[in-house]
Amino acid sequence: MSKYITTPIYYVNGEAHIGHAYTTFIADSMARYEKLKGEDTYFLTGTDEHGQKIEESAQKNNKPTQQFADEISATFKNLWDEFEICYDKFIRTTDEEHKRGVQKAFEVMMAKGDIYKDFYEGHYCVSCETFFPETQLIDGAFCPDCGRSTNVVKEESYFFRLSKYQDALLKHYAENPDFILPRSRANEVINFVKGGLRDLSVTRTSFTWGVKLPESMHDDKHVMYVWLDALMNYVTALGYGQEGEKMSYWPASVQFVGKDILRFHAIYWPAFLMSLDLPLPKTIGAHGWWTRDGEKMSKSKGNVISPKEVSDAYGVENLRYFMLREVPFGQDGDFSQRAFIDRINSELSNDLGNLLNRIIGMSGKYSDFLIDSKDVERYHAKELAAMAGVLASLDEYMETLQTHRYLEELWKLFSIGNKAIEEYAPWVKMKENKADEALATVALVANILAKAALMLSPIMPKTTAVIADTLGFAIDNANYRALVREGKLLAPFTIKKTPPLFPRIEEPLMAEAPAAKPNEKEIEVKKEKPKAQEKKEETTGLIEIGQFFETSLKVGTILEAEAVEKSAKLLRLQVDLGEAKPRQIVAGIKEFYTPESLVGTQACVVANLKPAKLMGMLSEGMLLAAKDEDGLCLVRPEKPKKAGTPIG
RNA sequence: GUCAGGGUAGCUCAGCUGGUUAGAGCACUGGUCUCAUAAGCCGGGGGUCGGGGGUUCAAGUCCCCCCUCUGACACCA
């Protein structure tokens, strides 16, 4: 059976970061693993290039949209090429074949009755330029982000009958426990689906940078909306709906995604496939995020790590090894130079690299670099058996995407090798005139390294090619079958004097993560919000008086108070701040005050707080209160003051 | 708040259906070989298995309560 492995297509709204590299490394390793095993394997990656955001970004950069997309897409492709990612196809959603494939799919869904035309009613916030579903609005009318009122915009749209597939999806999850890996993520998806699926708006008329509807629809106002367009890439890349298609690779064996887009891949995507009468992928693998030195990476923190920067300093293969070894699949991982260097030194340099050096040295002294496996079985049956055990356990780890366990297990081979050298001490055997035994041990280690190199080759293709070259063989399927599957030993060969593969690293090779890059940070925050000054002064803990007065504090008279149903903490208050209308403030003080006891009393109110939505209700301010282990009390004026009196 | 999954050596974690003195890697430390990249190998210290109850001949492993962390939803002053 053939194998098909995909990464997500990356959105061309920015350059590749370490997360993109991670996904790509895992997928690449998996593809190489399958290819090593002789599987007919197809590996897809690419870029997602449609949508309003791209249109806007292009405009900001004063470039034609297509040119803009071309340029960013090329940065991804170039990086993958530099990293020698072995993709079979790099798809772009602006490819003609892709567009035609999506249109074809749309027609099939249409014919099936899964697409219908209706109106997309969105609540549009002009200021935020965003649509919000009614459920997210504050008091059913206000923008959840900025609190301004929204307009109802009614836009003609085609809808996909996602709701129709709810039961079929749940059934599929239940029957295929490996459909979503890691399994802990599957529960989240299942719960979401159980919560009910709404039909999906799959076209837009508000922008044009997307795939047009098929001509048969005679409706060229519409373009396909993000997910239909993007998700379909996995089959259009195989030529879905086109001549000369390679759909025999479908269904995919593994589709890697970041945990943030799991929902689209585990719900929308299989529903689309069901509608197209195509089989579902075997596994959707959702990986976690990377932090840096324990902190989230973000542009504003200035601690984003570029894969290029790391590979320039440490080498791509070391980075691949580290990322796949360090973190269990699905979990978040942390990148720190300390951890990275530790792994390079102790695992790559000491365990692996040094082991190779040991036999180069010995064979040079004992046998003029000639290594012959003829006596290995005779003297090292024990080690050979242990090695076979390790090799047999590896497949399962890779198949369940547990690369860290795979590598951990694989490393046991080097331990067997290092221990064998110690136990049999070839230098002693040589003095005892037992050259046969000494050379058998050297040959044993050569075989260990050869087999390990084969199994490590998916993760470190170039390095293991050097090891193979040193040991007089090549990394390929024939040798995989002979040495790993059939347990054969290396034919006699002359070992090459290869310089150390992994020089130890004593000092970090990159500048440390900017703990605080104050300048950039300030500038960036300042641009966005005047509040920036608060952050700037965080270090001293002291603020200017002016900053204090940015907070508008006022005396408020509580006119009404009522408990919020189904809420443990919230009271809904109407507070007079001396304005035309009383403010509605939702406060988390239910545990400490009864509504009756509050009416008519006064409290201090933050009057210029961004409105927030609590329990679906607008809260237009905040009451000041003090809370300790004994409970909470409101901060109130000592004597009654006119409502709206400023506090300062 | 609801749901899910965690809390086990300094760190990262493994411990399946309850059963001998609770494990691994890293880190630390003592010893030792010399083929080797100050690498390797052998040994050691170090754990109230989040807390409290309970079931049992026997619980890290099952039940209840509490604390705490993470994630997804949902109302986070």
XYZ file of C-alpha atoms (C1' of nucleotides) in Angstrom:
725
model
C 0.000 0.000 0.000
C 1.303 3.417 -0.844
C 1.886 6.195 1.658
C 0.875 9.800 1.459
C 2.183 12.318 3.963
C 1.298 15.972 4.172
C 2.177 19.108 6.066
C -0.370 21.887 6.234
C 0.010 24.498 3.551
C 1.577 27.504 5.186
C -0.115 30.874 5.013
C 1.971 33.344 3.075
C 1.400 36.160 5.481
C 4.839 35.990 7.041
C 8.107 34.151 6.904
C 8.721 30.633 8.108
C 9.294 30.300 11.823
C 10.468 27.431 13.955
C 6.980 25.930 14.144
C 6.742 25.637 10.375
C 10.144 24.002 10.371
C 9.096 21.567 13.071
C 6.019 20.355 11.206
C 8.034 20.051 8.067
C 10.833 18.137 9.789
C 8.446 15.596 11.270
C 6.668 15.078 7.986
C 9.947 14.871 6.123
C 11.288 12.306 8.561
C 8.150 10.245 8.271
C 8.306 10.362 4.494
C 11.955 9.345 4.492
C 11.171 6.550 6.897
C 8.513 5.161 4.589
C 10.748 5.537 1.578
C 13.551 3.734 3.376
C 11.202 0.862 4.001
C 10.527 0.751 0.296
C 7.009 2.130 0.478
C 5.744 4.024 -2.507
C 5.530 7.387 -0.787
C 4.290 10.798 -1.769
C 5.118 13.795 0.393
C 3.305 17.081 0.013
C 3.879 20.540 1.386
C 3.081 23.993 0.043
C 1.558 27.375 0.661
C -1.910 28.769 1.267
C -2.207 32.015 -0.593
C -5.799 33.186 -0.769
C -7.968 35.375 1.376
C -8.589 38.924 2.317
C -5.556 39.187 4.552
C -3.189 38.400 1.732
C -4.958 40.884 -0.467
C -4.483 43.540 2.187
C -0.884 42.660 2.966
C -0.050 42.927 -0.696
C -1.636 46.352 -0.854
C 0.305 47.522 2.163
C 3.467 46.399 0.456
C 2.409 48.079 -2.761
C 2.617 44.906 -4.731
C 0.249 43.069 -7.001
C -1.328 40.313 -4.921
C -0.001 37.521 -7.049
C 3.509 38.894 -6.937
C 3.317 39.263 -3.186
C 2.157 35.671 -2.830
C 4.863 34.504 -5.220
C 7.546 36.132 -3.159
C 6.512 34.817 0.219
C 5.730 31.397 -1.142
C 9.233 31.303 -2.571
C 10.773 32.019 0.827
C 9.144 28.859 2.148
C 10.132 26.787 -0.822
C 13.684 28.085 -0.756
C 14.038 27.348 2.915
C 12.777 23.800 2.481
C 15.131 23.347 -0.430
C 18.009 24.636 1.615
C 17.008 22.194 4.345
C 16.781 19.433 1.736
C 13.205 18.578 2.543
C 12.308 15.665 0.301
C 8.844 16.802 -0.746
C 7.432 15.312 -3.914
C 5.262 18.304 -4.586
C 5.095 21.858 -3.356
C 1.547 22.949 -3.944
C 0.340 26.530 -4.076
C -3.333 27.327 -3.798
C -2.845 29.773 -6.647
C -1.876 26.890 -8.944
C -4.340 26.456 -11.803
C -4.667 22.719 -11.154
C -5.580 23.402 -7.603
C -8.230 25.938 -8.517
C -9.771 23.592 -11.035
C -9.745 20.780 -8.504
C -11.522 22.891 -5.927
C -14.118 23.933 -8.463
C -14.657 20.343 -9.406
C -15.112 19.433 -5.764
C -17.598 22.251 -5.377
C -19.635 20.848 -8.250
C -19.593 17.381 -6.763
C -20.737 18.694 -3.391
C -23.380 20.763 -5.120
C -24.667 17.772 -7.073
C -24.810 15.827 -3.860
C -27.041 18.478 -2.366
C -24.480 19.426 0.253
C -24.206 23.019 -0.856
C -26.974 25.543 -0.810
C -27.264 29.255 -1.261
C -28.426 31.424 1.564
C -27.430 34.554 3.332
C -24.514 34.869 5.613
C -25.597 37.148 8.394
C -22.660 38.513 10.178
C -22.321 41.203 12.742
C -19.618 43.348 11.310
C -17.491 45.664 13.376
C -16.224 48.336 11.044
C -13.441 49.365 13.356
C -12.092 45.863 13.766
C -13.003 44.886 10.212
C -14.215 41.583 11.492
C -17.363 39.520 11.425
C -18.615 38.054 14.653
C -21.265 35.419 15.110
C -24.182 36.510 17.203
C -23.165 34.283 20.084
C -19.961 36.194 20.553
C -21.512 39.606 20.694
C -21.905 41.529 23.877
C -25.563 42.033 24.690
C -26.285 40.850 21.201
C -25.018 44.032 19.611
C -21.528 45.079 20.586
C -18.149 44.018 19.313
C -16.474 41.608 21.713
C -13.100 43.139 20.907
C -13.654 46.860 21.098
C -17.137 47.205 22.537
C -18.364 49.378 19.718
C -21.678 48.619 18.136
C -21.728 46.347 15.138
C -23.736 46.373 11.951
C -25.643 43.439 10.705
C -24.320 42.693 7.274
C -26.185 40.296 5.125
C -24.120 38.739 2.445
C -25.141 36.138 -0.069
C -23.193 32.988 0.525
C -23.061 29.329 -0.301
C -23.167 26.971 2.623
C -21.837 23.502 3.137
C -24.131 21.161 5.062
C -21.669 20.420 7.811
C -24.491 19.631 10.217
C -25.492 16.690 8.061
C -22.217 14.924 8.834
C -22.233 15.283 12.581
C -23.252 11.707 13.324
C -21.040 10.214 10.668
C -18.074 12.084 12.095
C -18.754 10.916 15.620
C -19.048 7.387 14.363
C -15.756 7.669 12.561
C -13.968 8.980 15.651
C -15.366 6.141 17.711
C -14.373 3.473 15.246
C -10.934 4.835 14.454
C -9.094 5.642 17.656
C -5.978 6.559 15.696
C -7.762 9.040 13.474
C -6.674 11.868 15.735
C -3.277 11.636 17.411
C -2.402 12.184 20.141
C -5.589 10.725 21.534
C -5.904 13.346 24.211
C -6.716 15.795 21.449
C -9.434 13.561 20.071
C -11.633 14.179 23.079
C -11.595 17.884 22.480
C -12.698 17.398 18.924
C -15.405 14.930 19.855
C -16.805 17.252 22.490
C -16.869 20.063 20.040
C -18.767 18.017 17.487
C -21.176 16.765 20.111
C -21.896 20.380 20.916
C -23.513 20.619 17.498
C -22.190 21.639 14.113
C -23.500 24.571 12.123
C -23.403 24.703 8.393
C -20.343 26.349 7.048
C -20.269 29.411 4.887
C -17.889 28.496 2.092
C -18.017 31.482 -0.230
C -17.664 35.242 0.079
C -18.536 38.183 -2.072
C -16.703 40.786 -0.023
C -13.309 40.176 -1.603
C -11.990 38.663 -4.777
C -8.637 37.053 -3.967
C -9.726 33.463 -4.029
C -10.880 30.603 -6.189
C -13.876 31.521 -8.298
C -16.934 29.333 -8.336
C -17.063 26.815 -11.161
C -18.335 28.315 -14.396
C -21.276 25.965 -14.331
C -22.589 27.979 -11.381
C -22.771 31.223 -13.377
C -22.181 33.143 -10.226
C -18.887 34.926 -10.411
C -19.530 37.312 -7.544
C -18.382 34.567 -5.202
C -14.996 33.249 -4.286
C -14.352 30.200 -2.172
C -13.730 30.916 1.412
C -10.542 29.861 3.148
C -11.032 26.366 4.455
C -12.762 24.818 1.495
C -10.056 26.164 -0.751
C -7.175 25.355 1.575
C -8.168 21.904 2.776
C -8.824 20.676 -0.720
C -5.133 21.075 -1.500
C -4.451 17.641 -0.113
C -6.351 16.045 -2.971
C -5.890 18.632 -5.688
C -2.165 18.068 -5.232
C -2.817 14.544 -6.416
C -4.700 15.948 -9.367
C -8.198 15.477 -8.014
C -10.720 16.076 -10.760
C -7.980 16.347 -13.377
C -6.528 14.094 -15.983
C -3.520 11.985 -15.113
C -4.313 12.125 -11.439
C -2.401 10.302 -8.792
C -5.377 9.715 -6.580
C -4.118 6.205 -5.912
C -2.083 7.774 -3.113
C -5.285 8.822 -1.415
C -6.215 8.420 1.447
C -3.308 10.034 3.242
C -1.518 7.941 5.790
C -0.569 10.870 8.015
C -1.532 14.502 7.824
C 0.472 16.650 10.201
C -1.057 19.807 11.598
C -0.426 22.202 14.442
C -2.824 21.907 17.333
C -4.359 25.258 16.410
C -5.770 23.975 13.146
C -6.703 20.519 14.319
C -10.385 21.326 14.393
C -10.496 22.201 10.724
C -8.654 19.043 9.805
C -10.558 16.745 12.108
C -14.050 18.093 11.427
C -14.421 20.134 8.250
C -11.961 18.146 6.224
C -13.416 14.679 6.817
C -16.891 16.106 6.265
C -15.800 17.494 2.901
C -14.307 14.135 2.025
C -17.467 12.305 2.971
C -19.387 14.633 0.751
C -16.997 13.833 -2.103
C -17.282 10.115 -1.372
C -13.562 9.940 -0.746
C -12.054 7.872 2.056
C -10.755 9.673 5.118
C -7.092 9.980 5.997
C -5.811 7.353 8.367
C -4.363 9.787 10.866
C -4.412 13.475 11.625
C -1.382 14.175 13.769
C -1.601 17.325 15.853
C 1.666 18.560 17.253
C 2.283 21.193 19.906
C 3.975 24.565 19.977
C 7.507 25.588 20.750
C 8.425 28.027 23.433
C 11.811 29.598 23.864
C 13.505 29.320 27.232
C 10.109 28.646 28.702
C 8.447 31.698 27.207
C 5.969 32.039 24.429
C 7.526 33.312 21.276
C 6.063 36.481 19.916
C 7.129 39.287 17.715
C 6.508 41.834 20.410
C 8.787 40.004 22.823
C 11.410 39.864 20.139
C 12.245 36.280 21.055
C 11.035 34.583 17.918
C 13.532 32.065 16.728
C 14.205 31.594 13.076
C 14.933 28.093 11.851
C 17.521 29.525 9.493
C 19.340 31.213 12.336
C 19.521 27.963 14.304
C 20.548 25.852 11.369
C 23.257 28.332 10.419
C 24.666 28.100 13.911
C 24.197 24.423 14.706
C 23.329 22.665 11.473
C 19.906 21.575 10.253
C 20.378 17.964 11.138
C 21.213 18.697 14.732
C 18.101 20.828 14.881
C 16.000 18.067 13.354
C 17.382 15.617 15.859
C 16.770 17.914 18.767
C 13.214 18.802 17.847
C 12.171 15.227 17.253
C 14.000 13.883 20.295
C 13.157 16.537 22.835
C 9.401 16.545 22.870
C 6.720 13.858 22.921
C 4.500 14.244 19.882
C 1.573 16.513 20.615
C 3.174 18.242 23.575
C 4.564 21.706 23.599
C 8.319 21.821 23.489
C 10.842 24.262 24.759
C 13.808 25.406 22.780
C 16.788 26.488 24.792
C 20.376 26.476 23.698
C 21.297 24.788 26.957
C 19.040 21.792 26.283
C 20.030 21.749 22.637
C 23.755 21.748 23.375
C 23.338 19.134 26.088
C 21.700 16.777 23.661
C 24.238 17.407 20.949
C 27.146 16.782 23.291
C 25.875 13.863 25.245
C 23.847 12.017 22.652
C 25.299 12.934 19.305
C 28.944 13.567 20.206
C 29.487 11.167 23.092
C 27.192 8.256 22.403
C 27.180 8.161 18.623
C 30.063 10.163 17.172
C 32.607 8.982 19.649
C 31.622 5.378 19.144
C 32.406 5.645 15.457
C 35.752 7.206 16.303
C 36.560 4.398 18.660
C 36.383 1.753 15.949
C 38.177 3.920 13.420
C 41.038 4.146 15.900
C 41.068 0.488 16.792
C 40.749 -0.874 13.313
C 43.567 1.446 12.262
C 45.827 0.042 14.913
C 44.787 -3.590 14.739
C 43.893 -4.372 11.153
C 44.967 -1.543 8.917
C 41.360 -0.237 8.855
C 39.971 -3.481 7.534
C 36.779 -4.641 9.182
C 35.347 -8.083 8.686
C 32.168 -9.426 10.247
C 33.136 -13.095 9.910
C 33.573 -13.746 13.654
C 30.879 -11.477 15.016
C 28.200 -14.135 15.416
C 30.688 -16.446 17.060
C 31.768 -14.018 19.773
C 28.827 -11.650 20.067
C 25.593 -13.591 19.885
C 24.424 -11.819 23.050
C 24.895 -8.338 21.610
C 23.370 -9.301 18.291
C 20.266 -10.553 20.043
C 19.945 -7.378 22.090
C 20.361 -5.323 18.961
C 17.682 -7.263 17.118
C 15.326 -6.631 19.999
C 15.830 -2.902 19.796
C 15.444 -2.827 16.042
C 12.200 -4.766 16.238
C 10.679 -2.299 18.674
C 11.233 0.801 16.569
C 8.449 0.587 13.994
C 5.685 0.921 16.474
C 7.032 4.190 17.802
C 7.301 5.765 14.407
C 3.884 4.575 13.370
C 2.324 6.239 16.387
C 4.377 9.356 15.661
C 6.374 9.038 18.855
C 9.653 10.189 17.442
C 11.106 10.890 20.866
C 10.564 7.307 21.936
C 11.867 6.082 18.624
C 15.127 7.941 19.077
C 15.377 7.095 22.734
C 15.051 3.420 21.894
C 17.398 3.662 18.945
C 20.059 5.135 21.206
C 20.164 1.912 23.179
C 22.137 0.496 20.288
C 25.017 2.844 20.965
C 24.947 1.835 24.575
C 25.245 -1.812 23.531
C 28.220 -0.858 21.401
C 29.980 1.172 24.052
C 29.431 -1.504 26.668
C 30.696 -4.247 24.364
C 33.946 -2.412 23.762
C 34.354 -2.044 27.500
C 33.481 -5.618 28.287
C 35.642 -7.259 25.624
C 38.414 -4.667 25.702
C 39.915 -5.396 22.276
C 43.241 -3.830 23.340
C 43.571 -6.532 25.966
C 42.664 -9.245 23.466
C 45.316 -7.943 21.127
C 47.956 -8.274 23.850
C 46.717 -11.794 24.497
C 47.156 -12.618 20.842
C 43.446 -13.033 20.342
C 43.174 -10.806 17.323
C 40.110 -12.658 16.055
C 38.138 -11.706 19.125
C 39.355 -8.143 19.145
C 38.455 -7.671 15.510
C 35.088 -9.332 16.019
C 34.232 -6.717 18.622
C 35.275 -3.923 16.307
C 33.162 -5.463 13.569
C 30.239 -5.828 15.942
C 30.307 -2.129 16.647
C 30.593 -1.361 12.951
C 27.432 -3.379 12.385
C 25.670 -1.656 15.225
C 26.545 1.706 13.765
C 25.464 0.625 10.302
C 22.053 -0.547 11.415
C 21.554 2.433 13.654
C 22.538 4.738 10.812
C 19.877 3.184 8.624
C 17.210 3.720 11.247
C 18.437 7.217 12.024
C 18.609 8.205 8.383
C 15.038 9.532 8.206
C 15.876 12.053 10.899
C 19.483 12.829 9.937
C 19.822 11.903 6.272
C 23.098 13.642 5.504
C 24.935 12.698 8.653
C 23.954 9.077 8.358
C 25.058 9.096 4.722
C 28.515 10.052 5.982
C 28.423 7.254 8.541
C 27.402 4.807 5.834
C 30.160 6.039 3.590
C 32.633 5.578 6.427
C 31.406 2.030 6.873
C 31.500 1.213 3.194
C 27.803 0.879 2.492
C 24.921 3.106 1.418
C 21.657 4.117 3.011
C 19.047 2.561 0.777
C 16.176 0.155 0.813
C 18.264 -2.860 -0.183
C 20.598 -2.373 2.747
C 17.683 -1.633 5.024
C 16.178 -4.984 4.156
C 19.438 -6.858 4.456
C 20.866 -5.278 7.591
C 17.754 -4.355 9.538
C 15.033 -6.696 8.371
C 17.067 -9.804 7.689
C 19.722 -9.188 10.294
C 22.614 -9.651 7.909
C 26.044 -8.300 8.669
C 28.276 -5.944 6.719
C 30.492 -7.366 4.038
C 34.219 -6.877 4.680
C 35.281 -3.282 4.068
C 37.969 -0.746 4.766
C 36.766 1.916 7.153
C 37.360 5.513 6.155
C 39.175 7.861 8.467
C 36.317 10.290 8.949
C 36.774 13.364 11.110
C 34.475 13.658 14.138
C 30.877 13.988 13.019
C 29.730 16.029 15.977
C 32.370 18.256 17.484
C 31.488 19.021 21.065
C 29.970 22.407 21.602
C 31.386 24.295 24.565
C 29.758 27.694 24.186
C 26.367 28.722 22.820
C 26.713 29.534 19.157
C 23.884 32.014 18.984
C 23.147 35.196 20.832
C 20.857 34.403 23.736
C 17.198 35.164 23.434
C 16.791 38.829 24.106
C 15.457 38.724 27.632
C 14.070 42.110 26.887
C 14.743 43.891 23.689
C 13.469 47.090 25.182
C 13.722 49.323 22.181
C 11.830 47.248 19.696
C 9.337 46.163 22.240
C 8.501 49.674 23.256
C 8.233 50.924 19.750
C 5.970 48.134 18.725
C 3.676 48.392 21.666
C 3.634 52.150 21.461
C 2.481 52.090 17.903
C -0.481 50.024 18.834
C -1.623 51.430 22.104
C -0.880 54.490 24.134
C -0.879 52.253 27.183
C 2.654 51.250 26.326
C 4.061 53.364 29.080
C 2.655 51.131 31.732
C 4.795 48.328 30.449
C 7.848 50.452 30.144
C 7.773 51.277 33.801
C 7.073 47.779 34.957
C 10.699 47.301 35.753
C 10.844 50.031 38.360
C 7.317 49.505 39.598
C 6.827 53.244 39.659
C 4.619 55.236 37.365
C 4.236 58.871 36.494
C 1.290 60.745 37.926
C 0.065 61.209 34.382
C -0.135 57.508 33.928
C -2.259 57.189 36.987
C -4.677 59.708 35.609
C -5.066 57.688 32.454
C -7.345 55.644 34.632
C -10.587 57.463 35.141
C -11.905 56.686 38.597
C -15.297 57.970 39.639
C -17.750 57.651 42.444
C -20.755 55.664 41.364
C -24.127 55.183 42.990
C -25.529 51.702 42.667
C -29.103 52.064 41.477
C -29.996 48.465 40.852
C -28.445 45.123 41.602
C -29.442 41.623 40.711
C -27.843 38.223 40.773
C -26.821 36.784 37.462
C -28.495 33.456 37.013
C -26.300 30.425 36.621
C -23.300 32.397 37.738
C -21.482 31.738 40.961
C -19.760 35.069 41.145
C -21.492 37.706 39.126
C -23.900 40.482 40.036
C -25.394 42.749 37.436
C -25.459 46.355 38.569
C -26.798 49.604 37.211
C -24.478 52.335 38.411
C -25.018 56.055 38.152
C -21.792 57.825 37.207
C -23.425 61.182 36.725
C -23.844 60.456 33.050
C -26.979 60.541 30.939
C -27.575 56.868 31.445
C -26.488 54.577 34.231
C -23.761 52.138 33.371
C -24.269 48.426 33.455
C -21.459 46.833 35.396
C -21.123 43.136 35.909
C -19.069 42.486 39.003
C -17.743 39.310 40.529
C -18.896 40.001 44.076
C -21.920 37.762 44.445
C -20.183 35.638 47.046
C -19.646 38.638 49.285
C -22.617 40.975 48.807
C -26.321 40.442 48.402
C -27.981 42.563 45.745
C -30.275 44.240 48.293
C -27.402 45.372 50.458
C -25.839 47.231 47.558
C -28.686 49.257 46.177
C -28.315 52.893 47.104
C -24.726 52.579 48.232
C -21.707 54.020 46.521
C -18.499 52.540 45.235
C -15.403 53.511 43.292
C -15.636 52.718 39.616
C -13.071 52.521 36.851
C -14.951 54.521 34.269
C -12.783 54.224 31.174
C -12.243 50.519 31.098
C -12.714 48.774 27.800
C -16.172 47.176 27.934
C -16.135 43.440 28.398
C -18.623 40.710 27.900
C -19.399 38.642 30.940
C -21.960 35.925 30.724
C -23.191 37.503 27.542
C -23.778 40.860 29.208
C -21.956 44.071 28.609
C -19.940 45.336 31.513
C -19.040 48.990 31.177
C -16.741 49.444 34.096
C -15.208 47.855 37.110
C -15.748 48.255 40.830
C -12.688 48.665 42.997
C -12.440 46.077 45.706
C -9.896 44.579 48.052
C -9.644 40.882 48.564
C -7.669 38.795 50.991
C -8.092 35.408 52.577
C -10.988 36.694 54.682
C -12.971 37.752 51.702
C -13.639 40.758 49.558
C -14.834 44.266 50.294
C -15.649 47.154 48.057
C -13.651 50.352 48.208
C -16.144 53.130 48.911
C -16.100 56.853 49.571
C -16.127 57.592 53.285
C -18.985 60.075 52.886
C -21.631 60.163 50.171
C -20.476 62.072 47.089
C -22.303 63.127 43.993
C -22.427 60.361 41.429
C -19.650 60.828 38.884
C -17.271 62.690 41.191
C -13.751 62.055 39.941
C -11.383 60.287 42.280
C -7.756 61.306 42.317
C -17.971 27.079 35.672
C -18.213 22.430 32.491
C -15.372 18.608 30.136
C -10.593 16.177 29.426
C -5.673 15.119 31.030
C -1.863 15.785 34.645
C 0.601 16.447 39.873
C 6.174 10.210 40.935
C 14.098 11.701 42.442
C 17.222 18.709 41.274
C 15.152 18.519 35.769
C 12.227 15.681 31.841
C 9.356 11.715 32.350
C 8.074 5.755 32.531
C 5.295 2.837 35.848
C -0.523 -2.034 31.754
C -5.667 -4.891 34.064
C -3.607 -3.305 42.523
C 1.272 -7.770 44.625
C 8.567 -8.807 46.003
C 13.385 -3.446 48.639
C 9.156 2.653 43.134
C 12.291 2.941 37.663
C 14.958 5.507 33.164
C 17.643 9.584 30.950
C 19.980 14.130 32.203
C 22.330 16.657 36.278
C 25.470 15.742 40.775
C 29.207 12.522 42.886
C 32.978 8.294 43.921
C 35.851 4.758 41.199
C 38.138 2.768 36.744
C 39.866 1.422 31.607
C 42.717 3.822 27.433
C 40.427 2.213 21.427
C 37.980 7.263 21.343
C 35.448 13.943 20.559
C 38.261 15.542 28.824
C 34.489 10.653 25.405
C 33.379 5.183 27.614
C 32.311 1.781 31.647
C 31.058 0.525 36.926
C 28.966 2.323 41.499
C 26.456 6.044 44.742
C 23.433 9.748 46.880
C 18.623 11.618 46.381
C 11.489 10.364 46.187
C 5.854 11.913 52.642
C 4.628 8.636 44.575
C 0.056 16.749 45.523
C -2.941 16.448 50.597
C -6.686 13.794 53.508
C -10.017 9.842 54.110
C -11.699 4.856 52.484
C -11.784 -0.337 50.145
C -8.190 -4.530 50.494
C -4.159 -9.589 53.191
C -1.821 -5.881 49.828
C -2.532 0.883 46.537
C 1.804 5.267 43.035
C -1.885 1.868 40.825
C -9.306 1.319 42.798
C -13.341 4.815 45.363
C -14.632 9.757 47.769
C -13.219 14.837 49.196
C -9.803 18.850 48.803
C -5.537 21.642 46.720
C -2.928 22.669 42.255
C -1.372 22.764 36.930
C -2.486 22.354 31.588
C -5.846 22.259 27.460
C -10.790 22.839 25.000
C -15.403 25.077 25.416
C -18.095 28.773 28.461
C -19.441 34.047 31.751
C -12.534 34.905 33.724
C -13.197 42.387 37.868
